[in-house]
XYZ file of C-alpha atoms in Angstrom:
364
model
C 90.137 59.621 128.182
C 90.893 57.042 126.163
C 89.400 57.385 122.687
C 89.471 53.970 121.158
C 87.557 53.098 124.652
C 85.480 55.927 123.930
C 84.896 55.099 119.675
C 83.369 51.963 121.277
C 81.182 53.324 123.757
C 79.791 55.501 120.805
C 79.525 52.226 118.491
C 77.630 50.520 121.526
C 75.419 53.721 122.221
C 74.526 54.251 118.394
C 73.694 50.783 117.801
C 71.828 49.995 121.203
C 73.748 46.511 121.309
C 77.415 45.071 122.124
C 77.082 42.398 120.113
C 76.482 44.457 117.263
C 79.353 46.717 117.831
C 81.821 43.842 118.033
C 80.989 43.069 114.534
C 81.111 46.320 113.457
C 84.587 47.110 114.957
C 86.074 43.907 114.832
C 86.315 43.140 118.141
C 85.079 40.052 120.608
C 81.960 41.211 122.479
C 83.482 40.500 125.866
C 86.191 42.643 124.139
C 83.272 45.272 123.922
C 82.073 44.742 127.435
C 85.638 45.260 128.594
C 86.247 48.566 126.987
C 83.230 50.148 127.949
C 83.428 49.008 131.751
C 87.333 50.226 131.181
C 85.935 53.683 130.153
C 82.958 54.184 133.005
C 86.049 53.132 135.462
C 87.573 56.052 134.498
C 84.747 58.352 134.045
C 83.871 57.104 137.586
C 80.405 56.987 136.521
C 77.505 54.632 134.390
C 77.168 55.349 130.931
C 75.211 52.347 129.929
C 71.928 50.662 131.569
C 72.383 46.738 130.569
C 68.861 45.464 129.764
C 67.596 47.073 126.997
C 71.092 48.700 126.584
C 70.402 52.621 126.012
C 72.755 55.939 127.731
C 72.163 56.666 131.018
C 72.031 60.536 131.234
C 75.354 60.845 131.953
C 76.451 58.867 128.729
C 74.080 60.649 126.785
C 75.995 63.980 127.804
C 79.047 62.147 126.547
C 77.940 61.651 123.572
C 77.300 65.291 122.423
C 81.432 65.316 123.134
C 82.353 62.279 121.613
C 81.406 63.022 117.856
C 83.332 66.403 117.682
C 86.226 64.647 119.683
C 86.896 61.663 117.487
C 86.301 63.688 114.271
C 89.222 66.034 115.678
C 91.565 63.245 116.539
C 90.726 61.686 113.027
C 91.333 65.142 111.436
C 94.934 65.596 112.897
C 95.917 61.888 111.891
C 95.007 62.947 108.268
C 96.657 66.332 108.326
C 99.790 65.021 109.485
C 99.578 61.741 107.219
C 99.966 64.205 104.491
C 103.403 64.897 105.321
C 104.464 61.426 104.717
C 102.124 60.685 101.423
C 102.854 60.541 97.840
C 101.317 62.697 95.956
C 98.454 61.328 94.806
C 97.618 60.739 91.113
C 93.421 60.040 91.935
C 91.065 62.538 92.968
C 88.029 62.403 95.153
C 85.749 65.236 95.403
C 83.468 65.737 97.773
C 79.941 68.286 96.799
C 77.474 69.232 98.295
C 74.529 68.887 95.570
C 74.189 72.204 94.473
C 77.868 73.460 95.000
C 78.106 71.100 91.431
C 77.514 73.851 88.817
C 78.273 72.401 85.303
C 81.410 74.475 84.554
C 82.899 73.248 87.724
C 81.771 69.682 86.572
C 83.444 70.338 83.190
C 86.400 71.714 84.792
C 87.272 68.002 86.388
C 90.422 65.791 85.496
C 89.356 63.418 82.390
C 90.225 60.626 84.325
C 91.123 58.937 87.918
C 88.268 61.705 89.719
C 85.458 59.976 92.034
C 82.973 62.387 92.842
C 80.955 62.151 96.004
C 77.727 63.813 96.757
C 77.500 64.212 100.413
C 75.192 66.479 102.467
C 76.994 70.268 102.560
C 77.570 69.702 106.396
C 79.162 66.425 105.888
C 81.437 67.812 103.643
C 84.608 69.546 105.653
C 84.695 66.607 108.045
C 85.254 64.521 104.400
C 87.926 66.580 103.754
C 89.524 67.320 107.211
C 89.607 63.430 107.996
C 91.065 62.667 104.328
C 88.096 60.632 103.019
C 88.186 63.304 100.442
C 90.755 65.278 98.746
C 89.304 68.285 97.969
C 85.491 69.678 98.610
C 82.966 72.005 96.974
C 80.019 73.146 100.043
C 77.735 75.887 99.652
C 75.039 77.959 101.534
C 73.623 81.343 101.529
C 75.185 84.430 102.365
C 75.590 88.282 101.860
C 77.507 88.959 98.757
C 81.372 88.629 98.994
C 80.594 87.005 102.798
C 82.597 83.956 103.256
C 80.575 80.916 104.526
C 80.078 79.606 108.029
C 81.826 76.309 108.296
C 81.826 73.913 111.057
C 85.031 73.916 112.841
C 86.408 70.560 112.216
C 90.273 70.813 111.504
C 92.056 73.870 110.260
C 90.442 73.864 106.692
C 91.502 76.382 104.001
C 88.165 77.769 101.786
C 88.450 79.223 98.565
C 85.872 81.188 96.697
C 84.703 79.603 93.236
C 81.251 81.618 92.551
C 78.069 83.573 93.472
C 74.741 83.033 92.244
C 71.323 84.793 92.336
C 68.909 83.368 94.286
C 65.499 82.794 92.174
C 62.439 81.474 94.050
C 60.670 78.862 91.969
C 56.940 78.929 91.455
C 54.086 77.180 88.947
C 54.747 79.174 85.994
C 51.395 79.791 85.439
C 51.032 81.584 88.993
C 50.366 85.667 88.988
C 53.586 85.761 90.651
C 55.318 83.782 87.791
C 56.133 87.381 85.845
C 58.413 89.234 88.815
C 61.212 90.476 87.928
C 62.761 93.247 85.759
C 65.858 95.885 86.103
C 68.717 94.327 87.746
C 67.566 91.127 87.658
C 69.007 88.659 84.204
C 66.175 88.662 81.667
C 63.433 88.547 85.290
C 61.455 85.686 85.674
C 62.537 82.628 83.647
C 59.997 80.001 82.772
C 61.080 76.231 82.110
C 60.812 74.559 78.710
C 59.993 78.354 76.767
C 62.242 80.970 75.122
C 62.479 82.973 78.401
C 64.873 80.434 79.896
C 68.421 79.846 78.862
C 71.041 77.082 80.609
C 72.206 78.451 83.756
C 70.633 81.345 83.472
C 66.900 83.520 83.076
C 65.117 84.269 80.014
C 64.086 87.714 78.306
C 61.295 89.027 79.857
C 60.497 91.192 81.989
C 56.741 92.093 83.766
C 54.984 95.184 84.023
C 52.123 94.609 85.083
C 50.984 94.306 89.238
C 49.532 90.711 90.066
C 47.851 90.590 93.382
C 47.135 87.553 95.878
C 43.406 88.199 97.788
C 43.089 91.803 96.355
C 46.217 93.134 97.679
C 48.949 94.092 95.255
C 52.550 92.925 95.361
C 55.767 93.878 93.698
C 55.809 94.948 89.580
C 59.241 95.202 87.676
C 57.985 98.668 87.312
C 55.346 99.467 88.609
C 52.848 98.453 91.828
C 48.905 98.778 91.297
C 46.136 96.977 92.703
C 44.098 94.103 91.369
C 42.202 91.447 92.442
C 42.409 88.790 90.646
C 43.640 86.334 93.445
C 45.387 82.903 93.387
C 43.235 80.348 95.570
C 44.161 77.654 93.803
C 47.879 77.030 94.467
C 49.327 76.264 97.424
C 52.971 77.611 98.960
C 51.444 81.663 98.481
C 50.837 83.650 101.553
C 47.369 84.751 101.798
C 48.109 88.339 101.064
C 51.491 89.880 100.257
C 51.920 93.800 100.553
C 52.406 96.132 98.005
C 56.232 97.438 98.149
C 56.801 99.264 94.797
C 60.063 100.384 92.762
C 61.800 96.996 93.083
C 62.140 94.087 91.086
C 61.528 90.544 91.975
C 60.687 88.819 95.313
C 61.029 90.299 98.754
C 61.779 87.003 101.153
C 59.875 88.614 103.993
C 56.698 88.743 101.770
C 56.729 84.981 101.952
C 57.452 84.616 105.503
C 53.570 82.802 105.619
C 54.030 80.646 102.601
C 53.793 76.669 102.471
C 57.627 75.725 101.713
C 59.404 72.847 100.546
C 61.403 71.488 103.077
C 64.644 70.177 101.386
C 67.993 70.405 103.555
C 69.915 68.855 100.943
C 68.616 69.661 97.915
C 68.181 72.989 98.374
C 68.356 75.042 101.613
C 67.117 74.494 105.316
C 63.964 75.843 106.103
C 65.516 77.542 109.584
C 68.399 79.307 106.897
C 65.375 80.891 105.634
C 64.272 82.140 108.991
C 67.701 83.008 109.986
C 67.942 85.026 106.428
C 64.463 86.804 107.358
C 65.381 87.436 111.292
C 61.990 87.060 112.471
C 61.143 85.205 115.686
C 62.788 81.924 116.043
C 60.550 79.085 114.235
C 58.036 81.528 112.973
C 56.676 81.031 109.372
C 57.950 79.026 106.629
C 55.597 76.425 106.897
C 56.523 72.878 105.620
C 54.280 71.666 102.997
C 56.291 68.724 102.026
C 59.603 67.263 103.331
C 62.200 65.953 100.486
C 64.804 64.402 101.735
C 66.660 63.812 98.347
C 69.732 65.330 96.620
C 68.144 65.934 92.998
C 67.341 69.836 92.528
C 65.530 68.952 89.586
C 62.834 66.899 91.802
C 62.868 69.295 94.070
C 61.977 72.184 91.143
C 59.132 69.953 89.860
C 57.467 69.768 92.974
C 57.575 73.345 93.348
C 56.030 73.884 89.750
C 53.548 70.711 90.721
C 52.148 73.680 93.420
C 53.511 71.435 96.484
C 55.562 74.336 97.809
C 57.916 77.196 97.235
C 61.665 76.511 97.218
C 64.531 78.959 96.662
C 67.466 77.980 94.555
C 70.042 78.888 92.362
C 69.303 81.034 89.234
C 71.056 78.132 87.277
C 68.105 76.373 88.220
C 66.309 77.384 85.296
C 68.371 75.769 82.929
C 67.335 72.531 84.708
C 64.641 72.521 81.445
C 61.699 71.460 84.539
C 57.773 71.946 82.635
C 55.778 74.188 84.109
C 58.524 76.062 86.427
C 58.778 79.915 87.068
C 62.234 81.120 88.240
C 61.567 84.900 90.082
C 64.411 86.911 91.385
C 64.928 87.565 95.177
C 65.411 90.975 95.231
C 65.525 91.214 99.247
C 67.371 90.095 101.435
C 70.587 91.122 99.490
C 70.876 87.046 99.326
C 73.339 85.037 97.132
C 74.019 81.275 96.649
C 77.811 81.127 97.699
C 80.224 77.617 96.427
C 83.644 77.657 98.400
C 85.887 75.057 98.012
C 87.767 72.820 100.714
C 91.088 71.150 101.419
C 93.207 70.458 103.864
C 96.227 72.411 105.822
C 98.851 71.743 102.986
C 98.394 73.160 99.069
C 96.820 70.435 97.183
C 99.040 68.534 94.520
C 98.383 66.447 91.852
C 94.963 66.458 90.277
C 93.770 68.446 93.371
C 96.017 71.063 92.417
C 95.075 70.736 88.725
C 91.485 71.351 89.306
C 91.841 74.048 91.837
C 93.877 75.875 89.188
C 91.150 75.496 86.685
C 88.870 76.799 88.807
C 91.103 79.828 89.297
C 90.126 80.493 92.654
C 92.256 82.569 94.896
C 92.715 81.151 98.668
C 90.636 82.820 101.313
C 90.978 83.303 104.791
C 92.618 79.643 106.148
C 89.244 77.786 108.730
């Protein structure tokens, strides 16, 4: 199979028109029409109805190939144009949004660095295809567990940090005050003494809060109350009592209204995964954000829209009216690897991987 016969089928098929793939590649439309007919010749089989141009069923198979297939192809040209290359003096980093903590930010080159915030699965193929020289992705994961990366091109990962995982609430909301032993400082609260950059404040709860009579987790202690919560959304109805542990239990929140935020935060079905109940059960969207800013995506979970789960640097995003509570279980932490390609980096790449001081993991 050809694949410049097939990178034009897939311009075709994406934009539903040949003329507008000629412009897009460069090419004469009969050019189009030529390379596509070339490619169903070989294939022995339709791939495109005419009139209104759309896949045929066979073409629409093709198409679940043809992304992975032309991203490889791309890869290896970049891997093995890095032979040949200077080094270079520049540096472009791709991030995922929250794999940008502020040391890492402070750790960049002063000059010739272009950072690029992409969505975290968009990242390795940035790197393996050389649109990027180096690249920071993140995701949740057991402690010390490496991430699950797509596999694009052989990618090497490096470890740069873990991070607690904090779900953020309306500070003034019962469950606002979770947290205690083994947690930093327990639940932080935006814009007051409790919260520090990066990090959680100072206090710790005692006390039991309950949602609908029925008691929930204490820093210290469990007891039953009922003074109840009706008036924000994202809660559960009812969470159980589970004493002796500090912070949030994720399964306690299984019937919450969430934020939905792929990119800004973390996918709803992560959450699910994370939980391991039935596929698609709970987790309810409340609102969809389809943004990059964490800091949005905090205020609308202290506006009541929703919970979200972040980063315990979250707090130091200085949000009003935000409560940052541990998640005490799942044993959950907010992993940052970074990318490059087959080779060691050089040049600036090298540089910041150095400050960094990461060690390389296991080669992808």
């Amino acid at each position: 199979m050809d694949p410049h016969l097939l990178r034009t089928y897939v311009s075709v098929a994406r934009l539903a028109s040949f003329s507008a793939a000629a412009r897009e590649l460069g090419y004469t439309q009969s050019a189009v029409s030529q390379h596509v007919a070339a490619l169903e010749a070989d294939l022995g089989m339709p791939l495109l109805s005419r009139r209104p141009v759309a896949p045929t069923p066979a073409g629409e198979r093709l198409l679940e190939h043809a992304g992975s297939l032309l991203l490889r192809l791309d890869a290896a040209r970049a891997d093995l144009a890095r032979f040949a290359a200077p080094p270079r003096e520049t540096l472009t980093l791709a991030a995922a949004p929250l794999a940008l903590h502020p040391w890492i930010l402070a750790a960049l080159p002063a000059t010739g660095v272009t950072v690029r915030t992409l969505p975290r699965d968009e990242v390795p193929a940035a790197v393996a295809t050389g649109a990027a020289d180096l690249g920071l992705v993140d995701g949740l994961t057991a402690p010390s567990d490496p991430l699950r990366l797509p596999d694009v091109a052989p990618l090497t990962a490096r470890p740069v940090a873990e991070e607690q995982l904090v779900v953020v609430l309306p500070a003034d909301h019962p469950l606002a005050g979770r947290g205690g032993a083994g947690a930093p400082g327990g639940a932080g609260r935006a814009g007051s003494s409790e919260s520090g950059s990066g990090s959680y404040g100072s206090s710790s709860a005692s006390s039991s809060d309950s949602i609908s009579g029925t008691s929930v987790r204490s820093s210290t202690s469990t007891t039953s109350s009922s003074s109840g919560d009706p008036g924000v959304p994202g809660l559960p109805d009812a969470l159980p009592a589970l004493p002796g542990l500090p912070g949030l239990d994720l399964a306690d929140l299984v019937d919450a209204r969430w934020l939905d935020a792929p990119d800004a935060g973390f996918p709803l079905d992560r959450l699910r995964a994370a939980h391991g109940g039935p596929a698609g059960r709970g987790f309810r969207t409340a609102l969809r954000y389809e943004g990059t800013d964490a800091r949005t995506l905090t205020a609308l979970a202290a506006a009541g829209h929703g919970l979200a789960l972040l980063p315990a640097s979250a707090a130091g995003l200085g949000v009003p009216g935000a409560a940052f509570v541990p998640l005490a279980a799942p044993r959950l932490v907010h992993r940052t690897e970074l990318l490059h390609g087959g080779r060691e980096p050089a040049g600036p790449a090298a540089e910041l991987a150095r400050r960094l001081g990461t060690r390389t993991a296991a080669g992808r």
